PDB file of C-alpha atoms and ligand atoms in Angstrom:
ATOM      1  CA  MET A   1       0.000   0.000   0.000  1.00  0.00           C
ATOM      2  CA  ASP A   2       1.208   3.530  -0.748  1.00  0.00           C
ATOM      3  CA  GLU A   3       0.766   5.786   2.223  1.00  0.00           C
ATOM      4  CA  GLY A   4      -0.518   9.229   1.395  1.00  0.00           C
ATOM      5  CA  ILE A   5      -1.803   8.471  -2.108  1.00  0.00           C
ATOM      6  CA  ARG A   6      -5.544   9.024  -2.228  1.00  0.00           C
ATOM      7  CA  PRO A   7      -7.946   8.121  -5.042  1.00  0.00           C
ATOM      8  CA  LEU A   8      -8.451  11.022  -7.422  1.00  0.00           C
ATOM      9  CA  SER A   9     -10.836  11.856 -10.225  1.00  0.00           C
ATOM     10  CA  VAL A  10     -10.387  14.233 -13.122  1.00  0.00           C
ATOM     11  CA  HIS A  11     -12.618  15.493 -15.886  1.00  0.00           C
ATOM     12  CA  VAL A  12     -11.824  14.643 -19.509  1.00  0.00           C
ATOM     13  CA  ALA A  13     -13.516  16.715 -22.215  1.00  0.00           C
ATOM     14  CA  SER A  14     -13.762  14.190 -25.009  1.00  0.00           C
ATOM     15  CA  SER A  15     -14.244  16.820 -27.710  1.00  0.00           C
ATOM     16  CA  THR A  16     -11.148  18.849 -26.861  1.00  0.00           C
ATOM     17  CA  GLY A  17      -9.051  16.497 -24.745  1.00  0.00           C
ATOM     18  CA  ARG A  18      -8.803  19.162 -22.059  1.00  0.00           C
ATOM     19  CA  MET A  19      -8.529  17.808 -18.539  1.00  0.00           C
ATOM     20  CA  GLY A  20      -9.214  19.420 -15.207  1.00  0.00           C
ATOM     21  CA  PRO A  21      -9.314  20.629 -12.535  1.00  0.00           C
ATOM     22  CA  ALA A  22      -6.018  22.472 -12.975  1.00  0.00           C
ATOM     23  CA  GLY A  23      -4.667  21.331  -9.594  1.00  0.00           C
ATOM     24  CA  ALA A  24      -4.972  17.633 -10.528  1.00  0.00           C
ATOM     25  CA  VAL A  25      -3.583  17.812 -14.067  1.00  0.00           C
ATOM     26  CA  ARG A  26      -0.326  18.695 -15.830  1.00  0.00           C
ATOM     27  CA  GLY A  27      -0.317  19.978 -19.406  1.00  0.00           C
ATOM     28  CA  ILE A  28       2.365  20.495 -22.049  1.00  0.00           C
ATOM     29  CA  ALA A  29       2.168  22.218 -25.445  1.00  0.00           C
ATOM     30  CA  ARG A  30       4.585  21.354 -28.237  1.00  0.00           C
ATOM     31  CA  ARG A  31       5.084  23.989 -30.883  1.00  0.00           C
ATOM     32  CA  LEU A  32       6.701  23.414 -34.255  1.00  0.00           C
ATOM     33  CA  ALA A  33       9.919  25.091 -33.034  1.00  0.00           C
ATOM     34  CA  ASP A  34      10.177  22.309 -30.435  1.00  0.00           C
ATOM     35  CA  MET A  35      10.204  19.772 -33.287  1.00  0.00           C
ATOM     36  CA  GLN A  36      13.000  21.110 -35.489  1.00  0.00           C
ATOM     37  CA  GLY A  37      14.231  18.490 -37.963  1.00  0.00           C
ATOM     38  CA  MET A  38      11.396  16.057 -37.329  1.00  0.00           C
ATOM     39  CA  PHE A  39       9.394  16.811 -40.451  1.00  0.00           C
ATOM     40  CA  GLN A  40      10.912  15.998 -43.833  1.00  0.00           C
ATOM     41  CA  ASP A  41      10.443  19.471 -45.308  1.00  0.00           C
ATOM     42  CA  ALA A  42      12.986  21.715 -43.554  1.00  0.00           C
ATOM     43  CA  ALA A  43      12.120  24.773 -45.647  1.00  0.00           C
ATOM     44  CA  ALA A  44       8.404  24.510 -44.850  1.00  0.00           C
ATOM     45  CA  THR A  45       9.264  24.046 -41.175  1.00  0.00           C
ATOM     46  CA  GLN A  46      11.317  27.258 -41.125  1.00  0.00           C
ATOM     47  CA  VAL A  47       8.602  29.289 -42.827  1.00  0.00           C
ATOM     48  CA  MET A  48       5.924  28.031 -40.433  1.00  0.00           C
ATOM     49  CA  VAL A  49       8.097  28.587 -37.352  1.00  0.00           C
ATOM     50  CA  ALA A  50       8.765  32.150 -38.496  1.00  0.00           C
ATOM     51  CA  THR A  51       5.117  32.884 -39.268  1.00  0.00           C
ATOM     52  CA  GLY A  52       3.211  31.797 -36.180  1.00  0.00           C
ATOM     53  CA  ASN A  53       5.053  28.749 -34.838  1.00  0.00           C
ATOM     54  CA  PRO A  54       1.846  26.722 -34.432  1.00  0.00           C
ATOM     55  CA  VAL A  55       1.068  24.422 -31.523  1.00  0.00           C
ATOM     56  CA  VAL A  56       1.303  20.962 -33.120  1.00  0.00           C
ATOM     57  CA  TYR A  57       0.014  19.030 -30.114  1.00  0.00           C
ATOM     58  CA  ARG A  58      -0.742  19.188 -26.413  1.00  0.00           C
ATOM     59  CA  TYR A  59      -0.869  16.509 -23.817  1.00  0.00           C
ATOM     60  CA  PHE A  60      -2.293  16.309 -20.356  1.00  0.00           C
ATOM     61  CA  ALA A  61      -1.573  13.931 -17.480  1.00  0.00           C
ATOM     62  CA  ALA A  62      -3.491  13.338 -14.280  1.00  0.00           C
ATOM     63  CA  ASP A  63      -1.316  14.120 -11.299  1.00  0.00           C
ATOM     64  CA  THR A  64      -0.555  10.535 -10.291  1.00  0.00           C
ATOM     65  CA  PRO A  65       2.905   9.499  -9.016  1.00  0.00           C
ATOM     66  CA  ASP A  66       5.235   8.878 -11.965  1.00  0.00           C
ATOM     67  CA  GLU A  67       6.528   5.608 -10.598  1.00  0.00           C
ATOM     68  CA  ALA A  68       5.456   1.960 -10.448  1.00  0.00           C
ATOM     69  CA  PRO A  69       3.064   0.546  -9.369  1.00  0.00           C
ATOM     70  CA  HIS A  70       1.019   3.638 -10.241  1.00  0.00           C
ATOM     71  CA  LEU A  71      -0.480   4.385 -13.642  1.00  0.00           C
ATOM     72  CA  ARG A  72       0.009   7.461 -15.817  1.00  0.00           C
ATOM     73  CA  PHE A  73      -3.058   8.502 -17.756  1.00  0.00           C
ATOM     74  CA  GLY A  74      -4.331  11.467 -19.685  1.00  0.00           C
ATOM     75  CA  THR A  75      -5.035  12.792 -23.141  1.00  0.00           C
ATOM     76  CA  THR A  76      -3.188  13.981 -26.201  1.00  0.00           C
ATOM     77  CA  VAL A  77      -4.573  16.440 -28.752  1.00  0.00           C
ATOM     78  CA  VAL A  78      -2.842  16.570 -32.135  1.00  0.00           C
ATOM     79  CA  TYR A  79      -4.075  19.542 -34.149  1.00  0.00           C
ATOM     80  CA  PRO A  80      -4.954  19.266 -37.848  1.00  0.00           C
ATOM     81  CA  GLY A  81      -2.323  20.492 -40.247  1.00  0.00           C
ATOM     82  CA  THR A  82       0.649  19.617 -42.395  1.00  0.00           C
ATOM     83  CA  VAL A  83       4.280  20.645 -42.765  1.00  0.00           C
ATOM     84  CA  GLY A  84       4.800  20.393 -46.501  1.00  0.00           C
ATOM     85  CA  ASN A  85       2.680  17.327 -47.217  1.00  0.00           C
ATOM     86  CA  GLU A  86       3.443  15.563 -43.917  1.00  0.00           C
ATOM     87  CA  PHE A  87       0.693  15.476 -41.316  1.00  0.00           C
ATOM     88  CA  PHE A  88       1.096  17.001 -37.845  1.00  0.00           C
ATOM     89  CA  MET A  89       2.361  14.354 -35.400  1.00  0.00           C
ATOM     90  CA  THR A  90       3.890  13.829 -31.985  1.00  0.00           C
ATOM     91  CA  LYS A  91       7.621  13.461 -31.425  1.00  0.00           C
ATOM     92  CA  GLY A  92       7.237   9.755 -30.677  1.00  0.00           C
ATOM     93  CA  HIS A  93       9.313   7.676 -28.303  1.00  0.00           C
ATOM     94  CA  TYR A  94      10.361   4.349 -26.884  1.00  0.00           C
ATOM     95  CA  HIS A  95       9.666   3.875 -23.229  1.00  0.00           C
ATOM     96  CA  ALA A  96      13.023   3.983 -21.458  1.00  0.00           C
ATOM     97  CA  GLN A  97      11.758   1.020 -19.453  1.00  0.00           C
ATOM     98  CA  GLU A  98      11.201  -0.941 -22.635  1.00  0.00           C
ATOM     99  CA  ARG A  99       9.141  -3.755 -21.169  1.00  0.00           C
ATOM    100  CA  THR A 100       6.144  -1.507 -20.559  1.00  0.00           C
ATOM    101  CA  PRO A 101       3.026  -1.470 -22.743  1.00  0.00           C
ATOM    102  CA  GLU A 102       0.475   1.312 -23.268  1.00  0.00           C
ATOM    103  CA  VAL A 103      -3.173   1.616 -24.312  1.00  0.00           C
ATOM    104  CA  TYR A 104      -4.507   4.415 -26.509  1.00  0.00           C
ATOM    105  CA  PHE A 105      -8.237   5.087 -26.961  1.00  0.00           C
ATOM    106  CA  CYS A 106      -9.396   7.507 -29.674  1.00  0.00           C
ATOM    107  CA  LEU A 107     -11.989  10.032 -28.504  1.00  0.00           C
ATOM    108  CA  ARG A 108     -12.247  12.289 -31.528  1.00  0.00           C
ATOM    109  CA  GLY A 109     -11.006  12.762 -35.071  1.00  0.00           C
ATOM    110  CA  ARG A 110      -8.941  10.504 -37.298  1.00  0.00           C
ATOM    111  CA  GLY A 111      -5.414   9.413 -36.623  1.00  0.00           C
ATOM    112  CA  CYS A 112      -2.675   6.971 -37.425  1.00  0.00           C
ATOM    113  CA  PHE A 113      -0.415   5.435 -34.793  1.00  0.00           C
ATOM    114  CA  LEU A 114       3.011   4.603 -36.204  1.00  0.00           C
ATOM    115  CA  MET A 115       4.796   1.896 -34.246  1.00  0.00           C
ATOM    116  CA  GLU A 116       8.131   0.147 -34.659  1.00  0.00           C
ATOM    117  CA  THR A 117      10.662  -2.009 -32.838  1.00  0.00           C
ATOM    118  CA  ARG A 118      14.429  -1.859 -32.540  1.00  0.00           C
ATOM    119  CA  ASP A 119      14.781  -4.873 -34.839  1.00  0.00           C
ATOM    120  CA  GLY A 120      13.017  -2.974 -37.636  1.00  0.00           C
ATOM    121  CA  SER A 121       9.440  -4.266 -37.471  1.00  0.00           C
ATOM    122  CA  THR A 122       6.849  -1.589 -38.227  1.00  0.00           C
ATOM    123  CA  ALA A 123       3.087  -1.287 -37.819  1.00  0.00           C
ATOM    124  CA  GLU A 124       0.499   1.390 -38.391  1.00  0.00           C
ATOM    125  CA  GLU A 125      -3.053   1.571 -37.069  1.00  0.00           C
ATOM    126  CA  PHE A 126      -5.600   4.021 -38.458  1.00  0.00           C
ATOM    127  CA  VAL A 127      -8.215   4.901 -35.851  1.00  0.00           C
ATOM    128  CA  GLU A 128     -11.283   7.023 -35.295  1.00  0.00           C
ATOM    129  CA  ALA A 129     -13.420   7.725 -32.233  1.00  0.00           C
ATOM    130  CA  GLY A 130     -14.213   4.557 -30.315  1.00  0.00           C
ATOM    131  CA  GLN A 131     -11.161   2.531 -31.339  1.00  0.00           C
ATOM    132  CA  ALA A 132      -8.505   1.394 -28.877  1.00  0.00           C
ATOM    133  CA  VAL A 133      -4.968   0.295 -29.703  1.00  0.00           C
ATOM    134  CA  TYR A 134      -2.639  -1.841 -27.612  1.00  0.00           C
ATOM    135  CA  ILE A 135       1.036  -0.900 -27.870  1.00  0.00           C
ATOM    136  CA  PRO A 136       3.015  -3.937 -26.719  1.00  0.00           C
ATOM    137  CA  PRO A 137       6.271  -3.690 -24.759  1.00  0.00           C
ATOM    138  CA  GLY A 138       9.208  -2.713 -26.963  1.00  0.00           C
ATOM    139  CA  TRP A 139       7.195  -0.850 -29.584  1.00  0.00           C
ATOM    140  CA  ALA A 140       7.953   2.842 -30.117  1.00  0.00           C
ATOM    141  CA  HIS A 141       4.896   4.956 -30.893  1.00  0.00           C
ATOM    142  CA  ARG A 142       4.137   8.198 -32.712  1.00  0.00           C
ATOM    143  CA  SER A 143       0.637   9.689 -33.222  1.00  0.00           C
ATOM    144  CA  VAL A 144      -0.364  11.402 -36.474  1.00  0.00           C
ATOM    145  CA  ASN A 145      -3.487  13.478 -37.173  1.00  0.00           C
ATOM    146  CA  VAL A 146      -4.682  12.412 -40.640  1.00  0.00           C
ATOM    147  CA  GLY A 147      -8.018  14.269 -40.482  1.00  0.00           C
ATOM    148  CA  THR A 148      -9.340  17.800 -40.612  1.00  0.00           C
ATOM    149  CA  GLU A 149     -10.365  18.185 -36.972  1.00  0.00           C
ATOM    150  CA  GLU A 150      -8.516  17.691 -33.707  1.00  0.00           C
ATOM    151  CA  PHE A 151      -7.286  14.146 -33.129  1.00  0.00           C
ATOM    152  CA  VAL A 152      -7.878  13.370 -29.439  1.00  0.00           C
ATOM    153  CA  PHE A 153      -6.948  10.181 -27.619  1.00  0.00           C
ATOM    154  CA  PHE A 154      -6.689   8.894 -24.075  1.00  0.00           C
ATOM    155  CA  TYR A 155      -3.601   6.987 -22.931  1.00  0.00           C
ATOM    156  CA  VAL A 156      -2.677   4.876 -19.957  1.00  0.00           C
ATOM    157  CA  CYS A 157       0.650   3.241 -19.115  1.00  0.00           C
ATOM    158  CA  SER A 158       2.693   2.367 -16.060  1.00  0.00           C
ATOM    159  CA  GLY A 159       4.218   5.172 -14.016  1.00  0.00           C
ATOM    160  CA  GLY A 160       7.953   5.722 -14.350  1.00  0.00           C
ATOM    161  CA  VAL A 161       8.334   4.336 -17.865  1.00  0.00           C
ATOM    162  CA  GLY A 162      10.483   7.287 -19.013  1.00  0.00           C
ATOM    163  CA  HIS A 163      10.685   8.497 -22.600  1.00  0.00           C
ATOM    164  CA  ASP A 164      13.502   7.898 -25.076  1.00  0.00           C
ATOM    165  CA  TYR A 165      13.178  10.577 -27.757  1.00  0.00           C
ATOM    166  CA  ALA A 166      16.870  10.549 -28.683  1.00  0.00           C
ATOM    167  CA  THR A 167      16.606   7.421 -30.836  1.00  0.00           C
ATOM    168  CA  PHE A 168      14.490   9.412 -33.285  1.00  0.00           C
ATOM    169  CA  ALA A 169      16.464  12.673 -33.254  1.00  0.00           C
ATOM    170  CA  ASP A 170      18.381  12.056 -36.490  1.00  0.00           C
ATOM    171  CA  ARG A 171      16.050  10.165 -38.833  1.00  0.00           C
ATOM    172  CA  GLY A 172      12.657   9.839 -37.145  1.00  0.00           C
ATOM    173  CA  PHE A 173      10.462   6.776 -37.523  1.00  0.00           C
ATOM    174  CA  ARG A 174      10.895   4.290 -40.359  1.00  0.00           C
ATOM    175  CA  LYS A 175       7.538   5.284 -41.844  1.00  0.00           C
ATOM    176  CA  ILE A 176       6.052   8.709 -42.550  1.00  0.00           C
ATOM    177  CA  VAL A 177       2.421   9.705 -43.168  1.00  0.00           C
ATOM    178  CA  VAL A 178       1.798  12.187 -45.969  1.00  0.00           C
ATOM    179  CA  GLU A 179      -1.187  13.624 -47.812  1.00  0.00           C
ATOM    180  CA  ARG A 180      -1.597  12.584 -51.432  1.00  0.00           C
ATOM    181  CA  ASP A 181      -4.697  13.431 -53.501  1.00  0.00           C
ATOM    182  CA  GLY A 182      -6.460  14.425 -50.292  1.00  0.00           C
ATOM    183  CA  LYS A 183      -5.795  11.098 -48.592  1.00  0.00           C
ATOM    184  CA  PRO A 184      -3.247   9.911 -46.013  1.00  0.00           C
ATOM    185  CA  ILE A 185      -0.691   7.400 -47.220  1.00  0.00           C
ATOM    186  CA  VAL A 186       2.110   5.690 -45.333  1.00  0.00           C
ATOM    187  CA  LEU A 187       5.515   5.741 -47.035  1.00  0.00           C
ATOM    188  CA  ALA A 188       9.014   4.537 -46.213  1.00  0.00           C
ATOM    189  CA  ASN A 189      10.996   7.335 -44.616  1.00  0.00           C
ATOM    190  CA  PRO A 190      13.549   8.413 -47.268  1.00  0.00           C
ATOM    191  CA  ARG A 191      16.085   9.106 -44.483  1.00  0.00           C
ATOM    192  CA  PHE A 192      16.410   5.327 -44.110  1.00  0.00           C
ATOM    193  CA  ALA A 193      17.190   4.791 -47.811  1.00  0.00           C
TER     194      ALA A 193
HETATM  195  C1  PAN B 201       1.778   9.637 -24.493  1.00  0.00           C
HETATM  196  C2  PAN B 201       2.699  10.656 -25.206  1.00  0.00           C
HETATM  197  C3  PAN B 201       1.979  11.865 -25.760  1.00  0.00           C
HETATM  198  C4  PAN B 201       2.938  12.864 -26.430  1.00  0.00           C
HETATM  199  O1  PAN B 201       1.309  10.183 -23.311  1.00  0.00           O
HETATM  200  O2  PAN B 201       3.709  11.049 -24.307  1.00  0.00           O
HETATM  201  O3  PAN B 201       1.036  11.433 -26.719  1.00  0.00           O
HETATM  202  O4  PAN B 201       3.800  12.218 -27.338  1.00  0.00           O
HETATM  203  P1  PAN B 201       5.371  12.344 -27.173  1.00  0.00           P
HETATM  204  O5  PAN B 201       5.705  11.895 -25.775  1.00  0.00           O
HETATM  205  O6  PAN B 201       5.939  11.423 -28.191  1.00  0.00           O
HETATM  206  O7  PAN B 201       5.751  13.780 -27.370  1.00  0.00           O
HETATM  207  C5  PAN B 201       2.603   8.385 -24.252  1.00  0.00           C
HETATM  208  O8  PAN B 201       2.799   7.625 -25.147  1.00  0.00           O
HETATM  209  N1  PAN B 201       3.147   8.253 -23.041  1.00  0.00           N
HETATM  210  O9  PAN B 201       3.950   7.187 -22.765  1.00  0.00           O
HETATM  211 ZN1   ZN B 202       4.350   6.076 -24.517  1.00  0.00          ZN
END
């Protein structure tokens, strides 16, 4: 038993992903300038950073202890948009504690979860509201908004998993999601060619 940890409840607005009350929730906004080099089109990135530097995504976490055996849970909101022809997405990560899974549940919009393993396996799951995805241990995950409204999903994983973003700093994920003829398609990332 964990002394001092009391049950808590938070509100989740399924249309916006916003969580509250403020005292029980942490929130982070990632702007395009925080994602330099992650999109393929460097020139488009620079123009967009210089002309508004949009918020690409936000995420919220309930204020639970970030350590096992507790759970981390909250929402992520990826806004609609593209950089060049590449859809707005999260940074993506491996859990530093690699043997930890995660569950995502889509609340709104249309998205694609890109997943991959260190031995080069890849997977992608297209989702809309009502669909849940299980991310097994050892699978990195990145979330892409492939629609025209906000892509909102709920996540839950073990506390203390940690996030390895560095693996993706140079080349990103093995697959990219781009718009072609008004539709999302998944392509091999040319940086791996
Ligand atoms: C999620 C992600 C969230 C933001 O809570 O942390 O969607 O994505 P990045 O961490 O890649 O910026 C999760 O997968 N937690 O483990
Ligand atoms: Zn994760």
